[in-house]
Amino acid sequence: MESRLPTGTVTFLMTDIEGSTRLWEEKPRGMAAAMRRHDELANQVVSTTSGIIIKSRGEGDSLFVVFPTGSQAIQAALSLLRAMESEPWPDGIKLKARASVHSGEALTAGQDYYGPTVNKCARLRSVGHGGQILISGATKALVGSELPDDLGLRFLGSYRLKDIEQPEEIWQTLAPGTPTDFPPLRTWADIPTNLASDLTTFVGRAAEIIEITSLFDRHRLVTLTGTGGGGKSRLAVEIARNLMPRFPDGVWLIELADLSDGDQVARAIQSSLKLPPACVAQGMSSVVLAIKDLSVLLILDNCEHLLEPVAEAAVALLRGAPEARILATSREPIGAKGEVVCRVPSLALPSKKFANLDALAGNESVALFVDRARSHAANFSLTQENADAVVDICRMVDGIPLALELAAARIRVLRPDELARRLEDRFRILTGTKGALPRHQTLRATIEWSCRMVTDLEREAFEQLSVFVGGWTLELAERTCGDPIDEFDLLDLLTALVDKSLVNFDAGDEGRYTYFESIRQFAREQLANRPDAETAALSRHAAAMARYGMDRVLKFRTTAEPEALQQLVRNLPNLEAALGWAKKQDDLSLMAQLALAIGSSHQRRGYPRDGVGPIEEVLSTGSRCMDLDPQVYARLLCERASLALDLLENEVAEPLATQAREIARTLEITELKIWADNLLGQVSMANQDFEKTRDHYNEALRLSEESQNWVEMARLRNNLGIVERRDPQGDKELAALHYRAALEIQRTQMHSRGEAETLNSLGVLEQSRGHLAEAAALYIEAGQIEILLEHVFGVAKTLSNYGEVLAELGENQKAVQPLGIAEQLFGQIRSPYREYTASTLAQAAALLGWSGTQLEEFRARCGRVELKDAVTSSLQAE
């Protein structure tokens, strides 16, 4: 079990190893053994001083520990450095750690800390030397006279640490068994550099800064890649400032964007380093000679148009200057030996359901937008009234920093809601940053700059793939791309587009490619300029999505359903776009397949009303449906009947299910016969004709047993249990037997969706018997599964049942949270079950003495709860 982190005012200890990069390079095996011993010593010390290790190896060879008091942290630092001083290190290695101790208010995030106190402790550590322990003025004031008699503190002075306006008092420990004499502190203000002061605030990227900074403990060339306008250059400068104390001979920015050929690379570096004019003729050799013995960091910015000469220059520099490091930015890797590539993502996007304004203001995209908006309209602020529009703006531009800055510039003439509406025409709205590089003055110019780097065939793929909405897989790309793209070349083309930061790739699940929406719209515009190519691409896309959809639909009502459903849900935007194209072409066959995939997806996610429209549009064509594939038509009828039953429209469901059963019998498709009889059983049960219900269910059960369809077998046993529970003459014990038989099958077959339904049914049975505690436990178990499946209707139904049980137990204070969230979820999917849940919630609120205003405010808060947090939020009410 993880230790509970102390909160309030705490003290942090941070250490790292001096010269670890060189030691790892020279003696990697010895360093591996030495660091294992270092960790053992650190764990021994921390365990005896009430500390908790937050991160080990958090930044290269570093340590991050939290203590309740300052004296404990100082004692731990002394003990660790003394132990390291006396340790007989292996392989002739002598590890020296530098340490910093700082106290302040703790801000926690899970099992981690963040915020100003952590940042200041890290800044303090960066100015020290191996064997030195630095204490902040805050910790000195906190410990007062609590220090041991043999420990003294030497005041080193007040220094301004990086990014911290107020100077910090810095003290050094003086104690037996530790060194006391060190060189002057390595403050960043003393390091030569050409980095200019920033004109705007740097926002976010804390995780990326830590991760990329730590890469330089092991590597000498790091390249930041990412989409145009993604903030690579600004991030590189911020990282360089963090690294300045490690490069006493200088940190230099070399701008390459305006260079037109590779011969100019050496001159740009010479100019930035201010080498004499006589060096120009010697090219890179003069640069290598100038820095061969220096510890410097060079930032090679905007390399994408000069990859080969930049790679050659980087290799020459690193070979000739062993203490030099290079941080490059490029829209694709530069391809040099030893290069480590780090892709820079967009800023984190805000949720549409934010808990409160403070939480929303802490989001990276929102923070950048608000900061830049204030620079254009000083009175702008994030409010309840404009928060939803700000969220929409950030999400519409994919959290791309340049796009956020361009959007923020419009705040001086547009309200956020007006700006959000106009972003549909983003290339006309996102313009006009005076003083910026030409390619950064408009969003279109930024994307056009990126597209200058592609080959003709890459451009063709780039444009054809723009017909996808929301992403695609390699399988779908192969089905959609046509002439002149060869299927065997497509993977190489996709790889090139990913490398050039025009396409994103996520290796999870199916392996998915995506565009940022702004880039997709640009590519789509280019394709639309060639009408014949556009028509062919859209036709292939619609056919590919129809085939993809039907392949997954045929896996429904089997154990493969969960994965097939996830794949369809991820591709709903593609399916809907393809359906729109099929309707324009009046292609009823394509419409039917696509509508079935879309409607089935919505029904199984718990959004029945959303599933009705696409299917009803096909069925409303009447006699034309007779020309459809009979199996597709029968499935459409069954799916429409299922949706009707979810919406309590039994009169709509019965004729559809009856017609579907007739077709299924004609086709002799067992699965469809089972489905149709199951649906007719549900209709009969809604009409309270329980004997007829049993006949339908038992016939379907017989067919499922004959065909060994375990999913349907379990579903029907669950349904037979519901009949016995609902029938006034039914057998409750037989109902329980049916439920438990269904559960056994579902758990054996790992059919989570069915398991959640049966647990819910069993909960209702226990509730009807008066076993309320048992029912509550079953609902909680069911809800936890429904959340994992993201089944909205299932979550809402389970929480509604759970809240009702709590109300029956007289626990109204606990009942209102699940009931409130359930009511909001039912409202989102426009379910008729909302009214019943709303009534139960109102009764519980009345018993608590709530006013109408209190109840409405509570409902608004419940509406902000994310689906993934619905069950957890309800349990927290306990």
Coordinates of N, CA and C in Angstrom, one line a residue, residues 333-461:
P333 N 13.0 14.1 -37.1 CA 14.3 13.8 -36.6 C 15.4 14.3 -37.6
I334 N 16.5 14.8 -37.0 CA 17.6 15.2 -38.0 C 18.4 14.0 -38.5
G335 N 18.3 12.9 -37.8 CA 18.9 11.7 -38.4 C 20.4 11.5 -38.1
A336 N 20.9 12.2 -37.0 CA 22.3 12.1 -36.7 C 22.5 10.9 -35.7
K337 N 23.7 10.3 -35.8 CA 24.0 9.1 -34.9 C 24.0 9.6 -33.4
G338 N 23.4 8.8 -32.6 CA 23.3 9.2 -31.2 C 22.1 10.1 -30.8
E339 N 21.3 10.4 -31.8 CA 20.2 11.3 -31.6 C 19.1 10.6 -30.7
V340 N 18.6 11.3 -29.7 CA 17.4 10.9 -29.0 C 16.3 11.8 -29.3
V341 N 15.2 11.2 -29.9 CA 14.0 12.0 -30.3 C 13.0 12.1 -29.3
C342 N 12.5 13.3 -29.0 CA 11.4 13.5 -28.0 C 10.3 14.3 -28.6
R343 N 9.2 13.6 -28.8 CA 8.1 14.3 -29.5 C 7.3 15.2 -28.5
V344 N 7.1 16.5 -28.9 CA 6.5 17.4 -28.0 C 5.0 17.4 -28.3
P345 N 4.2 17.0 -27.3 CA 2.7 17.0 -27.6 C 2.1 18.3 -27.5
S346 N 0.8 18.4 -27.9 CA 0.1 19.7 -27.7 C -0.1 19.8 -26.2
L347 N -0.5 21.0 -25.8 CA -0.9 21.2 -24.4 C -2.1 20.4 -24.0
A348 N -2.1 20.0 -22.7 CA -3.2 19.2 -22.2 C -4.6 20.0 -22.5
L349 N -5.6 19.2 -22.9 CA -6.9 19.8 -23.2 C -7.8 19.7 -22.0
P350 N -8.6 20.7 -21.9 CA -9.6 20.7 -20.7 C -10.7 19.8 -21.0
S351 N -11.3 19.3 -19.9 CA -12.5 18.5 -20.0 C -13.7 19.4 -20.2
K352 N -14.7 18.9 -20.9 CA -15.9 19.7 -21.0 C -16.7 19.7 -19.7
K353 N -16.4 18.8 -18.8 CA -17.0 18.7 -17.5 C -16.0 19.1 -16.4
F354 N -15.7 20.3 -16.3 CA -14.7 20.7 -15.3 C -15.4 20.9 -14.0
A355 N -14.6 20.5 -12.9 CA -15.2 20.6 -11.6 C -15.5 22.0 -11.1
N356 N -14.6 22.9 -11.3 CA -14.8 24.3 -10.9 C -13.8 25.2 -11.7
L357 N -13.9 26.5 -11.5 CA -13.1 27.4 -12.3 C -11.6 27.2 -11.9
D358 N -11.3 27.0 -10.6 CA -9.9 26.8 -10.2 C -9.3 25.6 -11.0
A359 N -10.0 24.5 -11.0 CA -9.5 23.3 -11.7 C -9.3 23.6 -13.2
L360 N -10.3 24.3 -13.8 CA -10.2 24.7 -15.2 C -9.0 25.6 -15.5
A361 N -8.8 26.6 -14.6 CA -7.7 27.5 -14.8 C -6.3 26.9 -14.8
G362 N -6.2 25.7 -14.1 CA -5.0 25.0 -14.0 C -4.6 24.2 -15.2
N363 N -5.6 24.0 -16.1 CA -5.3 23.3 -17.3 C -4.4 24.1 -18.2
E364 N -3.4 23.4 -18.9 CA -2.4 24.0 -19.6 C -2.9 24.9 -20.8
S365 N -3.8 24.3 -21.6 CA -4.3 25.0 -22.7 C -5.1 26.3 -22.3
V366 N -5.9 26.1 -21.3 CA -6.7 27.2 -20.7 C -5.8 28.3 -20.2
A367 N -4.8 27.9 -19.4 CA -3.9 28.8 -18.8 C -3.2 29.7 -19.8
L368 N -2.7 29.0 -20.9 CA -2.0 29.8 -22.0 C -3.0 30.7 -22.7
F369 N -4.2 30.2 -23.0 CA -5.2 31.1 -23.7 C -5.5 32.3 -22.8
V370 N -5.8 32.1 -21.5 CA -6.2 33.2 -20.6 C -5.0 34.2 -20.5
D371 N -3.8 33.7 -20.4 CA -2.6 34.5 -20.2 C -2.5 35.4 -21.4
R372 N -2.6 34.8 -22.6 CA -2.4 35.6 -23.8 C -3.6 36.5 -24.1
A373 N -4.8 36.1 -23.7 CA -5.9 37.0 -23.9 C -5.8 38.2 -23.1
R374 N -5.2 38.1 -21.9 CA -5.1 39.3 -21.0 C -4.0 40.2 -21.6
S375 N -3.1 39.7 -22.4 CA -2.1 40.6 -23.0 C -2.8 41.5 -24.1
H376 N -3.9 41.0 -24.6 CA -4.7 41.8 -25.6 C -5.9 42.5 -25.0
A377 N -6.4 42.0 -24.0 CA -7.5 42.7 -23.3 C -7.3 42.5 -21.8
A378 N -6.8 43.6 -21.2 CA -6.3 43.5 -19.8 C -7.4 43.1 -18.8
N379 N -8.6 43.4 -19.1 CA -9.7 43.1 -18.2 C -10.3 41.7 -18.4
F380 N -9.7 40.9 -19.3 CA -10.3 39.6 -19.6 C -10.0 38.7 -18.4
S381 N -11.0 37.8 -18.1 CA -10.8 36.8 -17.0 C -11.6 35.6 -17.3
L382 N -11.3 34.5 -16.7 CA -12.1 33.3 -16.9 C -13.2 33.3 -15.9
T383 N -14.5 33.2 -16.4 CA -15.6 33.3 -15.6 C -16.6 32.1 -15.8
Q384 N -17.6 32.0 -15.0 CA -18.6 30.9 -15.2 C -19.3 31.1 -16.5
E385 N -19.4 32.4 -16.9 CA -20.2 32.7 -18.1 C -19.4 32.3 -19.4
N386 N -18.1 32.5 -19.4 CA -17.3 32.3 -20.6 C -16.5 30.9 -20.6
A387 N -16.6 30.2 -19.4 CA -15.7 29.0 -19.3 C -16.0 28.0 -20.3
D388 N -17.3 27.7 -20.6 CA -17.6 26.7 -21.6 C -17.0 27.0 -23.0
A389 N -17.1 28.3 -23.3 CA -16.6 28.8 -24.6 C -15.1 28.7 -24.7
V390 N -14.4 29.0 -23.6 CA -13.0 28.9 -23.5 C -12.5 27.4 -23.7
V391 N -13.3 26.5 -23.1 CA -13.0 25.1 -23.2 C -13.2 24.7 -24.7
D392 N -14.2 25.1 -25.3 CA -14.5 24.8 -26.7 C -13.3 25.3 -27.6
I393 N -12.9 26.5 -27.4 CA -11.8 27.1 -28.2 C -10.5 26.3 -28.0
C394 N -10.2 25.9 -26.8 CA -9.0 25.1 -26.6 C -9.0 23.8 -27.3
R395 N -10.2 23.1 -27.2 CA -10.4 21.8 -27.8 C -10.4 21.9 -29.3
M396 N -11.0 22.9 -29.9 CA -11.1 23.1 -31.3 C -9.8 23.3 -32.0
V397 N -8.8 23.9 -31.3 CA -7.5 24.1 -31.9 C -6.5 23.1 -31.4
D398 N -7.0 22.0 -30.7 CA -6.2 20.8 -30.3 C -5.1 21.2 -29.3
G399 N -5.2 22.3 -28.6 CA -4.2 22.7 -27.6 C -2.9 23.1 -28.3
I400 N -2.8 23.4 -29.5 CA -1.6 23.8 -30.2 C -1.3 25.3 -29.8
P401 N -0.1 25.5 -29.2 CA 0.2 26.8 -28.6 C 0.0 28.0 -29.6
L402 N 0.6 27.8 -30.8 CA 0.4 28.9 -31.7 C -1.0 29.3 -32.0
A403 N -1.8 28.2 -32.2 CA -3.2 28.4 -32.5 C -3.9 29.1 -31.3
L404 N -3.6 28.7 -30.1 CA -4.2 29.3 -28.9 C -3.8 30.8 -28.8
E405 N -2.5 31.1 -29.2 CA -2.1 32.5 -29.1 C -2.8 33.4 -30.2
L406 N -2.9 32.8 -31.4 CA -3.6 33.5 -32.5 C -5.1 33.7 -32.1
A407 N -5.7 32.7 -31.5 CA -7.1 32.8 -31.1 C -7.2 33.9 -30.0
A408 N -6.3 33.9 -29.0 CA -6.4 34.8 -27.9 C -6.3 36.3 -28.4
A409 N -5.6 36.5 -29.5 CA -5.5 37.8 -30.0 C -6.8 38.4 -30.5
R410 N -7.8 37.5 -30.8 CA -9.1 38.0 -31.2 C -10.0 38.4 -30.1
I411 N -9.6 38.2 -28.8 CA -10.4 38.5 -27.7 C -10.6 40.0 -27.6
R412 N -9.7 40.8 -28.1 CA -9.9 42.2 -28.0 C -11.1 42.7 -28.8
V413 N -11.6 41.9 -29.8 CA -12.8 42.3 -30.6 C -13.9 41.3 -30.6
L414 N -13.7 40.1 -30.0 CA -14.8 39.1 -30.0 C -15.0 38.5 -28.6
R415 N -16.2 38.2 -28.2 CA -16.4 37.5 -27.0 C -16.0 36.0 -27.2
P416 N -15.7 35.3 -26.1 CA -15.2 33.9 -26.3 C -16.2 33.0 -27.1
D417 N -17.5 33.2 -26.8 CA -18.6 32.4 -27.5 C -18.6 32.7 -29.0
E418 N -18.4 34.0 -29.3 CA -18.4 34.4 -30.7 C -17.1 33.8 -31.4
L419 N -16.0 33.9 -30.7 CA -14.8 33.3 -31.2 C -14.9 31.8 -31.5
A420 N -15.5 31.1 -30.5 CA -15.7 29.6 -30.7 C -16.5 29.3 -31.9
R421 N -17.6 30.1 -32.2 CA -18.4 29.9 -33.3 C -17.6 30.1 -34.6
R422 N -16.8 31.1 -34.6 CA -16.1 31.5 -35.9 C -14.9 30.6 -36.1
L423 N -14.5 29.8 -35.2 CA -13.3 29.0 -35.4 C -13.6 27.8 -36.4
E424 N -14.9 27.7 -36.8 CA -15.1 26.7 -37.9 C -14.4 27.2 -39.2
D425 N -14.2 28.5 -39.3 CA -13.4 29.0 -40.4 C -12.1 29.5 -39.8
R426 N -11.3 28.5 -39.3 CA -10.1 28.9 -38.5 C -9.0 29.5 -39.3
F427 N -8.9 29.2 -40.6 CA -7.8 29.8 -41.3 C -8.0 31.3 -41.6
R428 N -9.2 31.8 -41.5 CA -9.4 33.2 -41.7 C -9.4 33.9 -40.3
I429 N -9.7 33.2 -39.3 CA -9.7 33.8 -37.9 C -8.3 33.8 -37.3
L430 N -7.6 32.8 -37.4 CA -6.3 32.6 -36.7 C -5.2 33.2 -37.6
T431 N -5.1 34.6 -37.5 CA -4.1 35.3 -38.3 C -3.7 36.5 -37.4
G432 N -2.5 37.1 -37.8 CA -2.1 38.4 -37.4 C -1.3 38.5 -36.1
T433 N -0.2 37.8 -36.0 CA 0.8 38.1 -34.9 C 1.9 38.9 -35.4
K434 N 1.9 40.2 -35.2 CA 2.9 41.1 -35.6 C 4.2 40.8 -34.9
G435 N 5.3 40.9 -35.7 CA 6.6 40.7 -35.1 C 7.0 39.2 -35.1
A436 N 6.1 38.3 -35.4 CA 6.5 36.9 -35.4 C 7.1 36.5 -36.7
L437 N 7.8 35.4 -36.8 CA 8.3 34.9 -38.0 C 7.1 34.8 -39.0
P438 N 7.4 35.0 -40.3 CA 6.3 35.0 -41.3 C 5.5 33.7 -41.2
R439 N 6.1 32.5 -41.0 CA 5.4 31.3 -41.0 C 4.5 31.1 -39.7
H440 N 4.7 32.0 -38.7 CA 4.0 32.0 -37.5 C 2.9 33.1 -37.4
Q441 N 2.7 33.8 -38.5 CA 1.8 34.9 -38.5 C 0.4 34.5 -38.7
T442 N 0.2 33.3 -39.3 CA -1.1 32.8 -39.5 C -1.0 31.2 -39.4
L443 N -2.1 30.6 -39.0 CA -2.2 29.2 -38.9 C -1.9 28.5 -40.2
R444 N -2.5 29.1 -41.3 CA -2.3 28.5 -42.6 C -0.8 28.5 -43.0
A445 N -0.1 29.6 -42.7 CA 1.3 29.8 -43.1 C 2.1 28.7 -42.4
T446 N 1.8 28.4 -41.1 CA 2.5 27.4 -40.4 C 2.4 26.1 -41.0
I447 N 1.2 25.7 -41.4 CA 1.0 24.4 -42.0 C 1.6 24.3 -43.4
E448 N 1.5 25.4 -44.1 CA 2.1 25.4 -45.5 C 3.6 25.2 -45.4
W449 N 4.2 25.8 -44.4 CA 5.7 25.7 -44.2 C 6.0 24.2 -44.0
S450 N 5.2 23.5 -43.2 CA 5.4 22.1 -42.9 C 5.3 21.3 -44.2
C451 N 4.3 21.6 -45.0 CA 4.0 20.9 -46.2 C 5.1 21.1 -47.3
R452 N 5.9 22.1 -47.2 CA 7.0 22.3 -48.1 C 8.0 21.2 -48.0
M453 N 8.0 20.4 -46.9 CA 9.0 19.4 -46.7 C 8.6 18.0 -47.2
V454 N 7.5 17.9 -47.9 CA 7.0 16.6 -48.3 C 7.3 16.3 -49.8
T455 N 7.4 15.0 -50.1 CA 7.5 14.7 -51.5 C 6.1 14.7 -52.2
D456 N 6.1 14.5 -53.5 CA 4.8 14.5 -54.2 C 3.9 13.3 -53.7
L457 N 4.5 12.2 -53.6 CA 3.7 11.0 -53.2 C 3.3 11.2 -51.7
E458 N 4.1 11.7 -50.9 CA 3.7 12.0 -49.5 C 2.5 13.0 -49.4
R459 N 2.6 14.0 -50.3 CA 1.5 15.0 -50.4 C 0.2 14.3 -50.8
E460 N 0.3 13.4 -51.8 CA -0.9 12.7 -52.2 C -1.5 11.9 -51.1
A461 N -0.7 11.2 -50.3 CA -1.2 10.4 -49.2 C -1.8 11.4 -48.1

